[in-house]
Coordinates of C-alpha atoms and ligand atoms in Angstrom, one line a residue:
M2 CA 13.9 36.7 27.5
S3 CA 11.4 36.4 24.7
I4 CA 12.4 35.4 21.2
L5 CA 10.2 34.7 18.2
Y6 CA 11.8 32.6 15.5
T7 CA 10.6 30.8 12.4
T8 CA 11.9 27.4 11.5
G9 CA 11.1 27.6 7.8
R10 CA 8.6 28.5 5.2
E11 CA 4.9 28.4 5.8
S12 CA 3.2 25.4 4.3
G13 CA -0.1 25.5 2.4
A14 CA -3.7 25.0 3.5
G15 CA -4.2 22.3 6.0
H16 CA -0.6 22.4 7.1
E17 CA 0.6 23.6 10.5
S18 CA 2.3 26.8 11.2
R19 CA 6.0 26.3 11.6
T20 CA 6.5 29.3 13.8
A21 CA 7.2 28.9 17.5
A22 CA 7.6 31.4 20.2
V23 CA 10.3 30.8 22.7
E24 CA 9.7 32.6 26.0
S25 CA 11.9 31.3 28.8
T26 CA 13.8 28.1 28.7
P27 CA 13.6 25.9 31.8
D28 CA 16.5 23.7 32.8
H29 CA 14.2 20.7 33.0
A30 CA 10.8 19.6 31.8
T31 CA 8.6 16.7 32.6
A32 CA 5.9 15.4 30.2
I33 CA 3.3 12.6 30.3
A34 CA 1.8 10.7 27.4
H35 CA -0.4 7.6 26.9
P36 CA -0.2 4.8 24.4
N37 CA -2.6 4.7 21.5
I38 CA -4.3 1.7 19.7
A39 CA -4.8 2.1 16.0
L40 CA -8.2 1.3 14.5
V41 CA -6.9 1.8 11.0
K42 CA -3.3 0.6 11.2
Y43 CA -0.1 2.2 10.1
W44 CA 1.8 -0.6 8.4
G45 CA 4.5 0.3 5.9
K46 CA 6.8 3.3 5.4
R47 CA 7.5 5.1 2.1
D48 CA 10.6 6.7 3.7
D49 CA 12.4 4.9 6.4
S50 CA 14.6 7.7 7.7
L51 CA 11.9 10.4 8.0
I52 CA 9.3 7.8 9.0
L53 CA 6.8 8.7 6.4
P54 CA 4.0 6.1 6.2
V55 CA 2.3 4.7 3.0
T56 CA -1.2 5.2 4.3
D57 CA -3.1 7.4 6.7
S58 CA -3.9 5.8 10.1
L59 CA -6.4 6.4 12.9
S60 CA -6.2 5.6 16.6
M61 CA -7.6 6.0 20.1
T62 CA -5.3 7.2 22.8
V63 CA -6.0 5.3 26.0
D64 CA -6.2 6.4 29.6
I65 CA -3.9 3.7 31.1
F66 CA -0.2 2.9 31.1
P67 CA 1.3 6.5 30.8
T68 CA 4.9 7.2 30.3
V69 CA 6.4 10.1 32.4
T70 CA 9.6 11.5 31.1
T71 CA 11.9 14.3 32.5
V72 CA 14.6 15.8 30.4
S73 CA 17.2 18.1 32.0
I74 CA 20.1 19.8 30.3
D75 CA 23.3 19.2 32.2
P76 CA 26.3 21.2 31.0
Q77 CA 28.5 18.8 33.1
V78 CA 27.7 15.6 31.2
R79 CA 29.7 14.7 28.0
A80 CA 27.0 12.6 26.5
D81 CA 23.2 12.1 26.8
T82 CA 22.3 9.9 29.7
V83 CA 19.1 7.8 29.7
V84 CA 17.6 6.2 32.8
F85 CA 14.6 3.8 32.6
G86 CA 12.9 3.6 36.0
E87 CA 16.0 3.2 38.2
E88 CA 18.3 1.5 35.6
P89 CA 20.5 3.0 32.9
A90 CA 18.9 2.3 29.5
P91 CA 20.5 -0.4 27.3
E92 CA 23.0 1.1 24.8
H93 CA 20.9 0.6 21.7
I94 CA 18.0 2.5 23.3
R95 CA 20.3 5.3 24.6
A96 CA 21.7 5.6 21.0
R97 CA 18.2 5.8 19.6
I98 CA 17.2 8.5 22.1
T99 CA 20.4 10.5 21.4
R100 CA 19.6 10.5 17.7
F101 CA 16.2 11.8 18.5
L102 CA 17.6 14.5 20.9
D103 CA 20.0 15.5 18.1
L104 CA 17.0 16.1 15.9
I105 CA 15.4 18.3 18.5
R106 CA 18.6 20.2 19.1
E107 CA 19.0 20.8 15.4
F108 CA 15.4 22.0 15.1
A109 CA 15.9 24.3 18.1
G110 CA 19.4 25.5 17.2
A111 CA 20.4 24.4 20.7
S112 CA 23.2 22.5 22.3
G113 CA 24.0 20.8 25.6
H114 CA 23.6 17.1 26.5
A115 CA 20.6 15.9 28.4
V116 CA 19.8 13.6 31.2
V117 CA 16.6 11.7 30.4
H118 CA 14.6 9.9 33.1
T119 CA 11.7 7.9 31.8
R120 CA 9.1 5.7 33.6
N121 CA 6.6 3.5 31.9
S122 CA 3.7 2.3 33.9
V123 CA 2.9 -0.6 31.6
P124 CA 3.0 -3.7 33.8
T125 CA 6.3 -5.6 33.1
G126 CA 6.1 -7.8 30.1
A127 CA 2.5 -6.7 29.3
G128 CA 3.5 -7.0 25.6
L129 CA 2.4 -3.5 24.9
A130 CA 4.8 -1.3 22.9
S131 CA 5.5 1.8 24.9
S132 CA 7.3 3.5 22.1
A133 CA 4.2 5.7 21.2
S134 CA 3.7 7.1 24.7
G135 CA 7.5 7.1 25.2
F136 CA 8.4 9.2 22.2
A137 CA 5.3 11.5 22.6
A138 CA 6.4 12.3 26.2
L139 CA 10.1 12.6 25.2
A140 CA 9.3 14.9 22.3
L141 CA 7.3 17.3 24.5
A142 CA 9.8 17.3 27.4
A143 CA 12.9 17.7 25.1
A144 CA 11.3 20.3 22.9
T145 CA 10.4 22.4 26.0
V146 CA 13.8 22.1 27.6
Y147 CA 15.6 23.0 24.3
G148 CA 13.5 26.1 24.1
L149 CA 10.8 25.2 21.5
R150 CA 7.1 25.8 22.0
P151 CA 5.8 23.7 19.1
D152 CA 2.2 23.7 18.2
R153 CA 0.5 20.3 18.3
A154 CA 1.1 19.5 14.6
T155 CA 4.8 20.3 14.9
L156 CA 5.0 18.3 18.1
S157 CA 3.3 15.4 16.3
R158 CA 5.8 15.6 13.5
L159 CA 8.7 15.6 16.0
A160 CA 7.3 12.6 17.9
R161 CA 6.9 10.8 14.5
R162 CA 10.6 10.9 14.0
G163 CA 11.1 8.9 17.2
S164 CA 8.5 6.2 16.5
G165 CA 5.8 6.6 13.8
S166 CA 2.8 5.8 16.0
A167 CA 4.0 8.3 18.6
C168 CA 2.7 11.2 16.5
R169 CA -0.8 10.1 17.3
S170 CA -0.2 10.0 21.1
V171 CA 0.4 13.7 21.1
H172 CA -3.4 14.0 20.9
G173 CA -6.1 12.8 23.3
G174 CA -9.1 10.8 22.2
F175 CA -9.2 9.8 18.5
A176 CA -6.4 11.0 16.1
L177 CA -5.8 10.8 12.4
W178 CA -2.2 10.6 11.2
H179 CA -2.0 12.1 7.7
A180 CA 0.5 10.2 5.7
G181 CA 1.2 13.5 3.9
A182 CA 2.5 13.8 0.4
G183 CA 5.9 13.6 -1.3
W184 CA 9.3 13.0 0.0
G185 CA 12.0 15.0 1.9
A186 CA 10.9 18.3 3.5
D187 CA 7.5 18.2 1.7
G188 CA 6.8 14.7 3.1
D189 CA 8.0 15.7 6.6
H190 CA 5.9 18.8 6.8
S191 CA 2.7 17.2 5.7
S192 CA 2.9 14.0 7.8
Y193 CA 1.4 14.6 11.3
A194 CA -1.6 13.7 13.4
E195 CA -4.6 15.8 14.2
Q196 CA -7.3 15.2 16.8
L197 CA -10.7 14.1 15.4
Y198 CA -14.1 15.3 16.4
T199 CA -16.4 12.7 17.9
S200 CA -19.9 12.8 19.1
E201 CA -20.9 11.7 22.6
F202 CA -20.4 7.9 23.0
D203 CA -18.8 5.5 25.4
P204 CA -16.0 3.5 23.8
A205 CA -13.8 1.2 25.8
M206 CA -10.9 -1.1 25.0
V207 CA -10.2 -4.4 26.7
I208 CA -6.5 -5.0 26.2
T209 CA -6.0 -8.8 26.4
V210 CA -2.5 -9.9 27.0
V211 CA -2.0 -13.5 25.9
D212 CA 1.8 -13.5 25.7
D213 CA 4.2 -11.2 27.3
R214 CA 7.4 -12.3 25.6
A215 CA 9.3 -9.9 23.3
K216 CA 8.2 -10.5 19.6
R217 CA 10.7 -12.4 17.5
I218 CA 10.5 -9.9 14.6
S219 CA 10.3 -6.1 15.2
S220 CA 7.5 -4.2 13.6
R221 CA 10.1 -2.2 11.7
D222 CA 11.6 -5.3 10.1
A223 CA 8.1 -6.9 9.6
M224 CA 6.9 -3.8 7.8
H225 CA 9.9 -3.8 5.6
R226 CA 9.5 -7.4 4.6
T227 CA 5.8 -7.1 4.1
L228 CA 6.3 -4.1 1.8
S229 CA 9.0 -5.7 -0.2
T230 CA 7.6 -9.2 -0.6
S231 CA 3.9 -9.5 0.2
P232 CA 1.6 -9.6 -2.9
L233 CA -1.3 -8.6 -0.7
Y234 CA 0.3 -5.4 0.7
L235 CA -1.1 -3.0 -1.9
A236 CA -4.5 -4.6 -1.8
W237 CA -4.7 -3.9 1.9
A238 CA -3.1 -0.4 1.6
N239 CA -5.7 0.5 -1.0
T240 CA -8.5 -0.2 1.5
C241 CA -7.2 2.2 4.2
A242 CA -8.6 5.5 2.8
A243 CA -12.1 4.0 2.7
D244 CA -11.7 2.6 6.2
I245 CA -10.6 6.0 7.5
A246 CA -13.6 7.7 5.8
G247 CA -15.9 5.1 7.3
I248 CA -14.5 5.5 10.8
R249 CA -14.6 9.2 10.6
A250 CA -18.2 9.2 9.6
A251 CA -19.0 6.7 12.4
L252 CA -17.1 8.8 15.0
G253 CA -19.2 11.8 14.0
C254 CA -22.4 9.9 14.9
G255 CA -21.0 7.6 17.7
D256 CA -21.7 4.4 15.7
L257 CA -19.4 2.0 17.7
D258 CA -20.7 -1.0 15.7
A259 CA -19.5 0.6 12.4
I260 CA -16.2 1.6 13.9
G261 CA -15.5 -1.9 15.3
R262 CA -16.5 -3.6 12.0
I263 CA -14.0 -1.5 10.1
A264 CA -11.3 -1.7 12.7
E265 CA -11.5 -5.5 12.8
H266 CA -11.3 -6.0 9.0
N267 CA -8.5 -3.5 8.8
A268 CA -6.4 -5.3 11.4
L269 CA -7.0 -8.8 10.1
G270 CA -6.2 -7.5 6.6
M271 CA -2.9 -6.2 7.9
H272 CA -2.1 -9.6 9.4
A273 CA -3.1 -11.2 6.1
T274 CA -0.5 -9.1 4.3
M275 CA 2.1 -10.4 6.7
L276 CA 1.0 -14.0 6.3
A277 CA 1.6 -13.6 2.6
A278 CA 5.1 -12.1 3.0
R279 CA 8.1 -14.3 2.1
P280 CA 9.1 -15.7 4.4
P281 CA 5.7 -15.3 6.2
I282 CA 5.3 -13.3 9.4
R283 CA 2.8 -14.7 11.9
Y284 CA 2.2 -12.8 15.1
L285 CA -1.1 -14.4 15.9
S286 CA -0.8 -17.4 18.3
P287 CA -3.4 -20.1 19.1
K288 CA -4.3 -18.0 22.2
S289 CA -4.9 -14.9 20.0
V290 CA -7.2 -17.0 17.9
A291 CA -9.0 -18.3 21.0
V292 CA -9.6 -14.7 22.0
L293 CA -10.8 -13.7 18.5
D294 CA -13.2 -16.7 18.7
R295 CA -14.6 -15.5 22.0
I296 CA -15.1 -12.0 20.5
L297 CA -17.1 -13.5 17.6
H298 CA -19.1 -15.6 20.1
L299 CA -19.9 -12.5 22.2
R300 CA -21.0 -10.7 19.0
E301 CA -23.2 -13.6 18.0
Q302 CA -24.9 -13.3 21.4
G303 CA -25.7 -9.7 20.5
L304 CA -22.8 -7.7 22.1
C305 CA -21.2 -4.9 20.2
V306 CA -17.5 -6.1 20.5
Y307 CA -14.8 -6.1 17.8
A308 CA -11.1 -7.0 17.7
T309 CA -8.0 -5.3 16.6
V310 CA -4.4 -6.7 16.9
D311 CA -1.1 -4.9 16.5
A312 CA 2.2 -6.5 15.5
G313 CA 2.0 -9.1 18.2
P314 CA -0.2 -11.8 19.6
N315 CA -2.2 -9.6 22.0
V316 CA -5.8 -8.8 21.1
V317 CA -7.6 -5.5 21.9
A318 CA -11.4 -5.6 22.0
L319 CA -13.4 -2.5 21.3
C320 CA -16.8 -2.3 23.0
H321 CA -19.1 -0.1 25.0
E322 CA -17.8 1.0 28.4
S323 CA -20.9 -0.5 30.0
D324 CA -20.0 -4.0 28.6
A325 CA -16.2 -3.8 29.3
V326 CA -16.2 -5.7 32.6
A327 CA -18.2 -8.5 31.1
V328 CA -16.1 -8.6 27.9
A329 CA -12.9 -8.6 30.0
A330 CA -14.2 -11.6 32.1
E331 CA -15.1 -13.6 29.0
L332 CA -11.8 -12.9 27.2
G333 CA -9.7 -13.5 30.3
A334 CA -11.2 -17.0 30.4
A335 CA -10.1 -17.8 26.9
G336 CA -7.0 -19.6 28.1
E337 CA -4.5 -19.8 31.0
H338 CA -2.4 -16.8 32.1
I339 CA -4.4 -14.2 30.1
R340 CA -4.5 -10.8 31.6
T341 CA -7.1 -8.1 30.7
F342 CA -6.9 -4.3 31.2
I343 CA -9.8 -1.9 30.6
A344 CA -9.0 1.4 28.9
R345 CA -11.1 4.4 27.9
P346 CA -10.2 7.4 25.7
G347 CA -7.3 9.2 27.3
P348 CA -5.6 12.6 27.2
G349 CA -3.0 13.9 24.9
A350 CA 0.6 14.5 25.8
A351 CA 1.0 17.2 28.5
L352 CA 3.7 19.0 30.4
V353 CA 3.7 18.2 34.1
S354 CA 6.5 20.7 35.0
G355 CA 8.7 23.1 33.2
G356 CA 7.9 25.5 30.3
G357 CA 4.9 27.0 32.1
A358 CA 3.1 23.7 32.7
Ligands
PMV405 O1 5.3 3.1 15.6 P1 5.7 1.7 15.4 O2 7.0 1.6 14.6 O3 5.8 1.0 16.8 O4 4.7 0.8 14.6 C1 3.4 0.6 15.0 C2 2.7 -0.3 14.1 C3 1.3 -0.9 14.6 O5 1.3 -0.8 16.0 C4 1.3 -2.4 14.2 C5 0.1 -0.2 14.0 C6 -0.2 1.2 14.5 O6 -0.7 1.9 13.7 O7 0.1 1.5 15.7

């Protein structure tokens, strides 16, 4: 069967086509996606339910810790079932995934509950959020099984509705998430990630895990509190456009030094907005600061290495691939029980089976 359908009006220049061709619909699909680390952070939503950010953000998708997700439609089941590894997912996660599948079903005009099997390869307790790779893989597998063939921009928009940063993991390499403009449908249609052009260079990230416990305040709550109470929030948000422009220019000529300099001040600025929130939010721990000190020390010795930190204590160092082993050794020695993982630019979300993979 081959159907062509249109999900809505076409948007203006720079917006994606919203037309998708449905050829044959498999009864299951498996997709793989990798996490991404932001160099210009997403911090703050202008719309909580559609997950529309205040600012543009820019990231690198990595080549480690993939999530592999299979979605099967099962007419026998009376509710969506979600299995993480070998275990049934906790109820709050199952409910979040069901809400996301409802969105895909609505978009596709489809019905039927699903069985979702998902497997993260992040080492247990590595303190790395897997929601970006998780929702990018889920969006692709679910869209395929419910008969959609979304283009990359539409897939990115769908993934965004699961977890904001997931919209960037749809793409490999470096991706820019356009905040988009407006609210409602206009905001939704204009807020998606695109892959960025880069010239030949050899970036690597050293993911430095200093603490593997779950954070005490979720990024969702922390963003909310920062936006509503931090007097520094707007000052930081107003720097993001220039930071994006600077990194885009530096990606175009492979200037890792400029990329790192901008990424570091953008991340530390984001943490400053949280420290000024009321009550304050402090994700950085003494060990994070010890790692940041080592990065500064390495830089003073002439190495090109810069830091970025998400909403947690773990520090990610950006450096040349040729320096990554030395950087990892130095950062791993910053304190007890610190683990390091070296990552390079990774691929975008892809189908492993189903839907003509
Ligand atoms: O997508 P979320 O809700 O997990 O938020 C991610 C926020 C940061 O990781 C702190 C920054 C970013 O841009 O990834």
